[in-house]
PDB file of C-alpha atoms in Angstrom:
ATOM      1  CA  MET C   1       0.291   0.094  -0.082  1.00 72.00           C
ATOM      2  CA  ASP C   2       1.301   3.414  -0.928  1.00 68.00           C
ATOM      3  CA  ASP C   3      -0.145   6.514  -1.633  1.00 72.00           C
ATOM      4  CA  ASN C   4       1.500   7.030  -4.830  1.00 79.00           C
ATOM      5  CA  ALA C   5       0.345   5.177  -7.332  1.00 83.00           C
ATOM      6  CA  HIS C   6       3.538   5.052  -9.372  1.00 85.00           C
ATOM      7  CA  ALA C   7       5.666   3.576  -6.746  1.00 84.00           C
ATOM      8  CA  VAL C   8       2.631   0.772  -6.331  1.00 84.00           C
ATOM      9  CA  LYS C   9       3.236  -0.030  -9.763  1.00 87.00           C
ATOM     10  CA  GLN C  10       6.962  -0.102  -9.439  1.00 87.00           C
ATOM     11  CA  ILE C  11       6.683  -2.892  -6.615  1.00 86.00           C
ATOM     12  CA  GLU C  12       4.119  -4.777  -8.490  1.00 87.00           C
ATOM     13  CA  LYS C  13       6.463  -4.860 -11.782  1.00 88.00           C
ATOM     14  CA  LEU C  14       9.751  -5.638  -9.694  1.00 87.00           C
ATOM     15  CA  MET C  15       7.738  -8.513  -7.902  1.00 87.00           C
ATOM     16  CA  LEU C  16       6.831 -10.416 -11.340  1.00 84.00           C
ATOM     17  CA  LYS C  17      10.100 -12.104 -11.118  1.00 84.00           C
ATOM     18  CA  TYR C  18       9.359 -13.907  -8.013  1.00 81.00           C
ATOM     19  CA  ASP C  19       6.295 -16.010  -9.208  1.00 73.00           C
ATOM     20  CA  TYR C  20       6.323 -17.847  -6.366  1.00 70.00           C
ATOM     21  CA  PHE C  21       4.468 -14.769  -4.730  1.00 75.00           C
ATOM     22  CA  ARG C  22       0.848 -13.933  -5.076  1.00 75.00           C
ATOM     23  CA  HIS C  23      -0.327 -10.294  -5.478  1.00 80.00           C
ATOM     24  CA  ALA C  24      -3.727 -10.049  -3.139  1.00 80.00           C
ATOM     25  CA  GLY C  25      -4.018  -6.585  -4.021  1.00 84.00           C
ATOM     26  CA  SER C  26      -3.169  -2.774  -4.010  1.00 88.00           C
ATOM     27  CA  GLU C  27      -4.327   0.215  -2.560  1.00 87.00           C
ATOM     28  CA  THR C  28      -3.526   3.984  -2.454  1.00 86.00           C
ATOM     29  CA  SER C  29      -5.826   4.816   0.461  1.00 88.00           C
ATOM     30  CA  PRO C  30      -5.105   3.529   3.981  1.00 88.00           C
ATOM     31  CA  GLU C  31      -9.091   4.006   4.380  1.00 90.00           C
ATOM     32  CA  LYS C  32      -9.794   1.409   1.574  1.00 90.00           C
ATOM     33  CA  ALA C  33      -6.199  -0.679   2.137  1.00 90.00           C
ATOM     34  CA  ILE C  34      -7.198  -1.868   5.826  1.00 92.00           C
ATOM     35  CA  PRO C  35     -10.461  -3.869   4.803  1.00 93.00           C
ATOM     36  CA  LEU C  36      -8.598  -5.274   1.762  1.00 90.00           C
ATOM     37  CA  ILE C  37      -5.869  -6.299   4.322  1.00 89.00           C
ATOM     38  CA  LEU C  38      -8.095  -7.826   6.504  1.00 87.00           C
ATOM     39  CA  SER C  39     -10.224  -9.533   4.110  1.00 86.00           C
ATOM     40  CA  GLN C  40      -7.232 -11.000   2.045  1.00 83.00           C
ATOM     41  CA  ARG C  41      -5.022 -11.448   4.965  1.00 80.00           C
ATOM     42  CA  PRO C  42      -1.507 -11.664   3.015  1.00 84.00           C
ATOM     43  CA  ASP C  43       1.230 -13.038   4.619  1.00 81.00           C
ATOM     44  CA  ILE C  44       3.709 -10.319   3.764  1.00 88.00           C
ATOM     45  CA  LEU C  45       2.681  -6.636   3.228  1.00 90.00           C
ATOM     46  CA  PHE C  46       4.247  -3.560   1.394  1.00 92.00           C
ATOM     47  CA  ILE C  47       3.543  -0.319   3.033  1.00 90.00           C
ATOM     48  CA  ASP C  48       4.478   3.096   2.790  1.00 88.00           C
ATOM     49  CA  VAL C  49       5.178   4.821   6.330  1.00 86.00           C
ATOM     50  CA  GLU C  50       3.995   8.679   5.234  1.00 85.00           C
ATOM     51  CA  MET C  51       1.005   9.068   3.667  1.00 83.00           C
ATOM     52  CA  PRO C  52      -1.715  11.647   4.043  1.00 81.00           C
ATOM     53  CA  VAL C  53      -4.460  11.055   6.414  1.00 86.00           C
ATOM     54  CA  MET C  54      -3.231   7.912   8.198  1.00 89.00           C
ATOM     55  CA  THR C  55       0.456   6.661   8.172  1.00 87.00           C
ATOM     56  CA  GLY C  56       1.727   2.959   7.453  1.00 88.00           C
ATOM     57  CA  LEU C  57       2.561   2.645  10.913  1.00 88.00           C
ATOM     58  CA  ASP C  58      -1.169   3.888  11.876  1.00 91.00           C
ATOM     59  CA  VAL C  59      -2.257   1.258   9.214  1.00 91.00           C
ATOM     60  CA  VAL C  60      -0.259  -1.601  10.918  1.00 89.00           C
ATOM     61  CA  THR C  61      -1.568  -0.853  14.057  1.00 88.00           C
ATOM     62  CA  LYS C  62      -4.805  -0.993  13.313  1.00 90.00           C
ATOM     63  CA  ILE C  63      -4.549  -4.119  11.586  1.00 88.00           C
ATOM     64  CA  GLN C  64      -2.953  -5.301  14.617  1.00 82.00           C
ATOM     65  CA  LYS C  65      -5.473  -4.677  16.953  1.00 82.00           C
ATOM     66  CA  GLU C  66      -7.489  -6.626  14.613  1.00 79.00           C
ATOM     67  CA  GLY C  67      -5.558  -9.990  15.541  1.00 71.00           C
ATOM     68  CA  TYR C  68      -3.693  -9.877  12.326  1.00 76.00           C
ATOM     69  CA  LEU C  69      -0.099  -9.785  12.236  1.00 77.00           C
ATOM     70  CA  PRO C  70       1.346 -10.390   8.691  1.00 82.00           C
ATOM     71  CA  LEU C  71       5.031  -9.526   7.854  1.00 86.00           C
ATOM     72  CA  VAL C  72       5.659  -6.097   7.106  1.00 90.00           C
ATOM     73  CA  ILE C  73       8.223  -4.447   5.121  1.00 92.00           C
ATOM     74  CA  PHE C  74       8.172  -0.901   4.737  1.00 89.00           C
ATOM     75  CA  VAL C  75       8.805   1.084   1.676  1.00 88.00           C
ATOM     76  CA  THR C  76       9.437   4.886   2.028  1.00 84.00           C
ATOM     77  CA  ALA C  77      11.465   8.017   1.052  1.00 83.00           C
ATOM     78  CA  TYR C  78      12.378   8.815   4.404  1.00 77.00           C
ATOM     79  CA  GLU C  79      14.793   7.349   6.444  1.00 79.00           C
ATOM     80  CA  LYS C  80      13.872   9.137   9.516  1.00 78.00           C
ATOM     81  CA  TYR C  81      11.235   6.167  10.190  1.00 72.00           C
ATOM     82  CA  ALA C  82      13.436   3.649  10.570  1.00 74.00           C
ATOM     83  CA  VAL C  83      13.268   3.066  13.842  1.00 75.00           C
ATOM     84  CA  GLN C  84       9.775   3.658  14.313  1.00 76.00           C
ATOM     85  CA  ALA C  85       9.448   0.789  11.853  1.00 73.00           C
ATOM     86  CA  ILE C  86      11.475  -1.428  13.473  1.00 72.00           C
ATOM     87  CA  ARG C  87       9.681  -0.925  16.641  1.00 71.00           C
ATOM     88  CA  LYS C  88       6.236  -1.718  14.844  1.00 69.00           C
ATOM     89  CA  ALA C  89       7.818  -5.061  14.064  1.00 69.00           C
ATOM     90  CA  ALA C  90       8.670  -4.246  10.589  1.00 83.00           C
ATOM     91  CA  PHE C  91      10.226  -7.494   8.561  1.00 87.00           C
ATOM     92  CA  ASP C  92      12.597  -4.919   6.676  1.00 89.00           C
ATOM     93  CA  TYR C  93      12.524  -1.518   5.603  1.00 87.00           C
ATOM     94  CA  LEU C  94      13.180  -0.263   1.798  1.00 89.00           C
ATOM     95  CA  LEU C  95      13.862   3.210   0.512  1.00 87.00           C
ATOM     96  CA  LYS C  96      12.478   4.469  -2.820  1.00 87.00           C
ATOM     97  CA  PRO C  97      12.763   4.050  -5.446  1.00 89.00           C
ATOM     98  CA  VAL C  98      13.212   0.532  -4.658  1.00 90.00           C
ATOM     99  CA  ASP C  99      16.594  -1.113  -5.604  1.00 90.00           C
ATOM    100  CA  LYS C 100      16.301  -4.694  -7.473  1.00 91.00           C
ATOM    101  CA  ILE C 101      19.538  -5.631  -5.448  1.00 93.00           C
ATOM    102  CA  GLU C 102      17.957  -4.535  -2.062  1.00 93.00           C
ATOM    103  CA  LEU C 103      14.384  -6.523  -2.680  1.00 93.00           C
ATOM    104  CA  ASP C 104      16.458  -9.399  -3.861  1.00 92.00           C
ATOM    105  CA  MET C 105      18.159  -9.408  -0.587  1.00 93.00           C
ATOM    106  CA  VAL C 106      14.687  -9.097   1.551  1.00 92.00           C
ATOM    107  CA  ILE C 107      13.019 -11.593  -0.701  1.00 90.00           C
ATOM    108  CA  LYS C 108      15.730 -13.994   0.428  1.00 89.00           C
ATOM    109  CA  ARG C 109      15.243 -13.035   4.226  1.00 88.00           C
ATOM    110  CA  LEU C 110      12.032 -13.680   3.396  1.00 86.00           C
ATOM    111  CA  ARG C 111      12.463 -17.374   2.005  1.00 82.00           C
ATOM    112  CA  GLU C 112      14.554 -18.136   5.168  1.00 82.00           C
ATOM    113  CA  TYR C 113      12.249 -16.858   7.426  1.00 80.00           C
ATOM    114  CA  TYR C 114       9.787 -19.267   5.968  1.00 74.00           C
ATOM    115  CA  ALA C 115      12.298 -22.339   5.564  1.00 71.00           C
ATOM    116  CA  LYS C 116      13.107 -21.505   9.233  1.00 71.00           C
ATOM    117  CA  ASN C 117       9.749 -21.093  10.947  1.00 65.00           C
ATOM    118  CA  ASP C 118       8.002 -23.906   8.673  1.00 58.00           C
ATOM    119  CA  ALA C 119      11.051 -26.451   9.603  1.00 50.00           C
ATOM    120  CA  SER C 120       8.796 -28.469  11.662  1.00 50.00           C
ATOM    121  CA  VAL C 121       6.622 -28.882   8.785  1.00 54.00           C
ATOM    122  CA  ASP C 122       6.014 -32.605   9.348  1.00 53.00           C
ATOM    123  CA  ASN C 123       4.720 -31.968  12.950  1.00 53.00           C
ATOM    124  CA  LYS C 124       2.635 -29.441  11.638  1.00 60.00           C
ATOM    125  CA  LEU C 125       1.355 -31.488   8.726  1.00 64.00           C
ATOM    126  CA  VAL C 126       0.769 -35.117  10.752  1.00 54.00           C
ATOM    127  CA  SER C 127      -3.054 -33.574  11.960  1.00 64.00           C
ATOM    128  CA  ILE C 128      -3.739 -31.917   8.805  1.00 81.00           C
ATOM    129  CA  LEU C 129      -2.535 -34.065   5.644  1.00 84.00           C
ATOM    130  CA  THR C 130      -3.139 -37.906   5.092  1.00 85.00           C
ATOM    131  CA  HIS C 131      -0.447 -40.030   4.374  1.00 81.00           C
ATOM    132  CA  ARG C 132      -0.865 -39.675   0.494  1.00 88.00           C
ATOM    133  CA  GLU C 133      -1.573 -36.378   0.639  1.00 89.00           C
ATOM    134  CA  LYS C 134       1.874 -35.828   2.664  1.00 85.00           C
ATOM    135  CA  ASP C 135       3.471 -38.144  -0.055  1.00 86.00           C
ATOM    136  CA  VAL C 136       2.319 -35.555  -2.983  1.00 92.00           C
ATOM    137  CA  PHE C 137       2.949 -32.673  -0.720  1.00 90.00           C
ATOM    138  CA  GLU C 138       7.039 -33.425  -0.667  1.00 85.00           C
ATOM    139  CA  MET C 139       6.741 -34.288  -3.881  1.00 89.00           C
ATOM    140  CA  LEU C 140       5.308 -30.470  -4.969  1.00 90.00           C
ATOM    141  CA  ARG C 141       8.014 -29.203  -2.370  1.00 85.00           C
ATOM    142  CA  HIS C 142      10.711 -30.839  -4.850  1.00 83.00           C
ATOM    143  CA  CYS C 143       9.169 -29.295  -7.957  1.00 86.00           C
ATOM    144  CA  MET C 144       7.635 -32.690  -9.491  1.00 88.00           C
ATOM    145  CA  THR C 145       4.950 -32.166 -12.099  1.00 91.00           C
ATOM    146  CA  SER C 146       1.315 -33.864 -11.530  1.00 93.00           C
ATOM    147  CA  ILE C 147       2.153 -36.236 -14.285  1.00 94.00           C
ATOM    148  CA  GLU C 148       5.812 -36.882 -12.444  1.00 92.00           C
ATOM    149  CA  ILE C 149       4.096 -37.198  -9.158  1.00 92.00           C
ATOM    150  CA  ALA C 150       1.389 -39.992 -10.643  1.00 94.00           C
ATOM    151  CA  GLU C 151       4.191 -42.011 -12.570  1.00 92.00           C
ATOM    152  CA  ARG C 152       6.018 -42.240  -8.788  1.00 88.00           C
ATOM    153  CA  LEU C 153       2.962 -43.064  -6.896  1.00 89.00           C
ATOM    154  CA  ASN C 154       1.220 -44.973 -10.110  1.00 90.00           C
ATOM    155  CA  ILE C 155      -1.669 -43.381 -10.009  1.00 93.00           C
ATOM    156  CA  SER C 156      -3.655 -40.905 -12.790  1.00 95.00           C
ATOM    157  CA  PRO C 157      -3.153 -37.371 -13.025  1.00 95.00           C
ATOM    158  CA  GLU C 158      -6.483 -36.592 -11.968  1.00 96.00           C
ATOM    159  CA  THR C 159      -6.075 -38.294  -8.526  1.00 95.00           C
ATOM    160  CA  VAL C 160      -2.906 -36.015  -8.081  1.00 95.00           C
ATOM    161  CA  TYR C 161      -5.136 -32.545  -9.124  1.00 95.00           C
ATOM    162  CA  THR C 162      -7.357 -33.822  -6.376  1.00 95.00           C
ATOM    163  CA  TYR C 163      -4.779 -34.605  -3.580  1.00 95.00           C
ATOM    164  CA  ARG C 164      -3.235 -30.994  -5.040  1.00 94.00           C
ATOM    165  CA  ARG C 165      -6.979 -29.284  -4.380  1.00 93.00           C
ATOM    166  CA  ARG C 166      -7.074 -30.917  -0.949  1.00 93.00           C
ATOM    167  CA  ILE C 167      -3.783 -29.687   0.229  1.00 91.00           C
ATOM    168  CA  ILE C 168      -4.539 -26.463  -0.867  1.00 90.00           C
ATOM    169  CA  LYS C 169      -7.513 -26.029   0.936  1.00 89.00           C
ATOM    170  CA  LYS C 170      -6.385 -28.080   3.991  1.00 87.00           C
ATOM    171  CA  LEU C 171      -3.344 -25.621   4.442  1.00 85.00           C
ATOM    172  CA  ASN C 172      -5.338 -22.429   3.580  1.00 82.00           C
ATOM    173  CA  LEU C 173      -3.126 -21.633   0.350  1.00 84.00           C
ATOM    174  CA  ASN C 174      -4.354 -20.432  -2.963  1.00 83.00           C
ATOM    175  CA  SER C 175      -1.964 -22.501  -4.968  1.00 84.00           C
ATOM    176  CA  THR C 176       0.245 -25.050  -5.320  1.00 83.00           C
ATOM    177  CA  ARG C 177       3.178 -22.447  -6.001  1.00 83.00           C
ATOM    178  CA  GLU C 178       2.766 -21.190  -2.369  1.00 83.00           C
ATOM    179  CA  ILE C 179       4.318 -24.341  -1.054  1.00 84.00           C
ATOM    180  CA  LEU C 180       7.334 -23.298  -2.382  1.00 79.00           C
ATOM    181  CA  VAL C 181       7.236 -19.999  -0.400  1.00 78.00           C
ATOM    182  CA  ARG C 182       5.734 -21.286   2.629  1.00 77.00           C
ATOM    183  CA  TYR C 183       7.357 -24.680   3.168  1.00 78.00           C
ATOM    184  CA  PRO C 184      10.374 -24.458   1.047  1.00 73.00           C
ATOM    185  CA  LEU C 185      13.262 -27.165   1.040  1.00 70.00           C
ATOM    186  CA  PRO C 186      15.848 -26.595   3.554  1.00 63.00           C
ATOM    187  CA  GLY C 187      18.731 -24.723   1.643  1.00 56.00           C
ATOM    188  CA  LYS C 188      16.738 -23.530  -1.106  1.00 52.00           C
TER     189      LYS C 188
END
């Protein structure tokens, strides 16, 4: 979220190269952004600090009061807000115009964060996925296609698609690509 539509477009364009992220929405108005954020519940929130009417820090405070705590990356033209952003539990802080190399470093940290915090994937999935769904899940984490999974498990590709849909639903994901982001293999 940014009050500058050009800045929003720049971040959207830069994020296109990271195909394991899904764009949940953008807003230039904090008043419109808060309901969008609370309804979409993105895992990661890119937000400007200084905006008219309400700051990005205020927006984060409001969504946190609603019990929602996404990873927040503040994007701003002003270094003076860095300390406030960090105190507000910022995951990171980028200066405008966003540098591609710095964004790459933030994305790398995000992936490492998810890898570290989802290291106990097996424990989390034991009660959620069936044995066969876990098999398919692990193969998806290894970037296998549905046809490759079907051949490996000696089942039809349609059955694999059914398992994929169930996994996505049970893990509250939007696509199988999100598996690579939320549950990356160690060292990836």
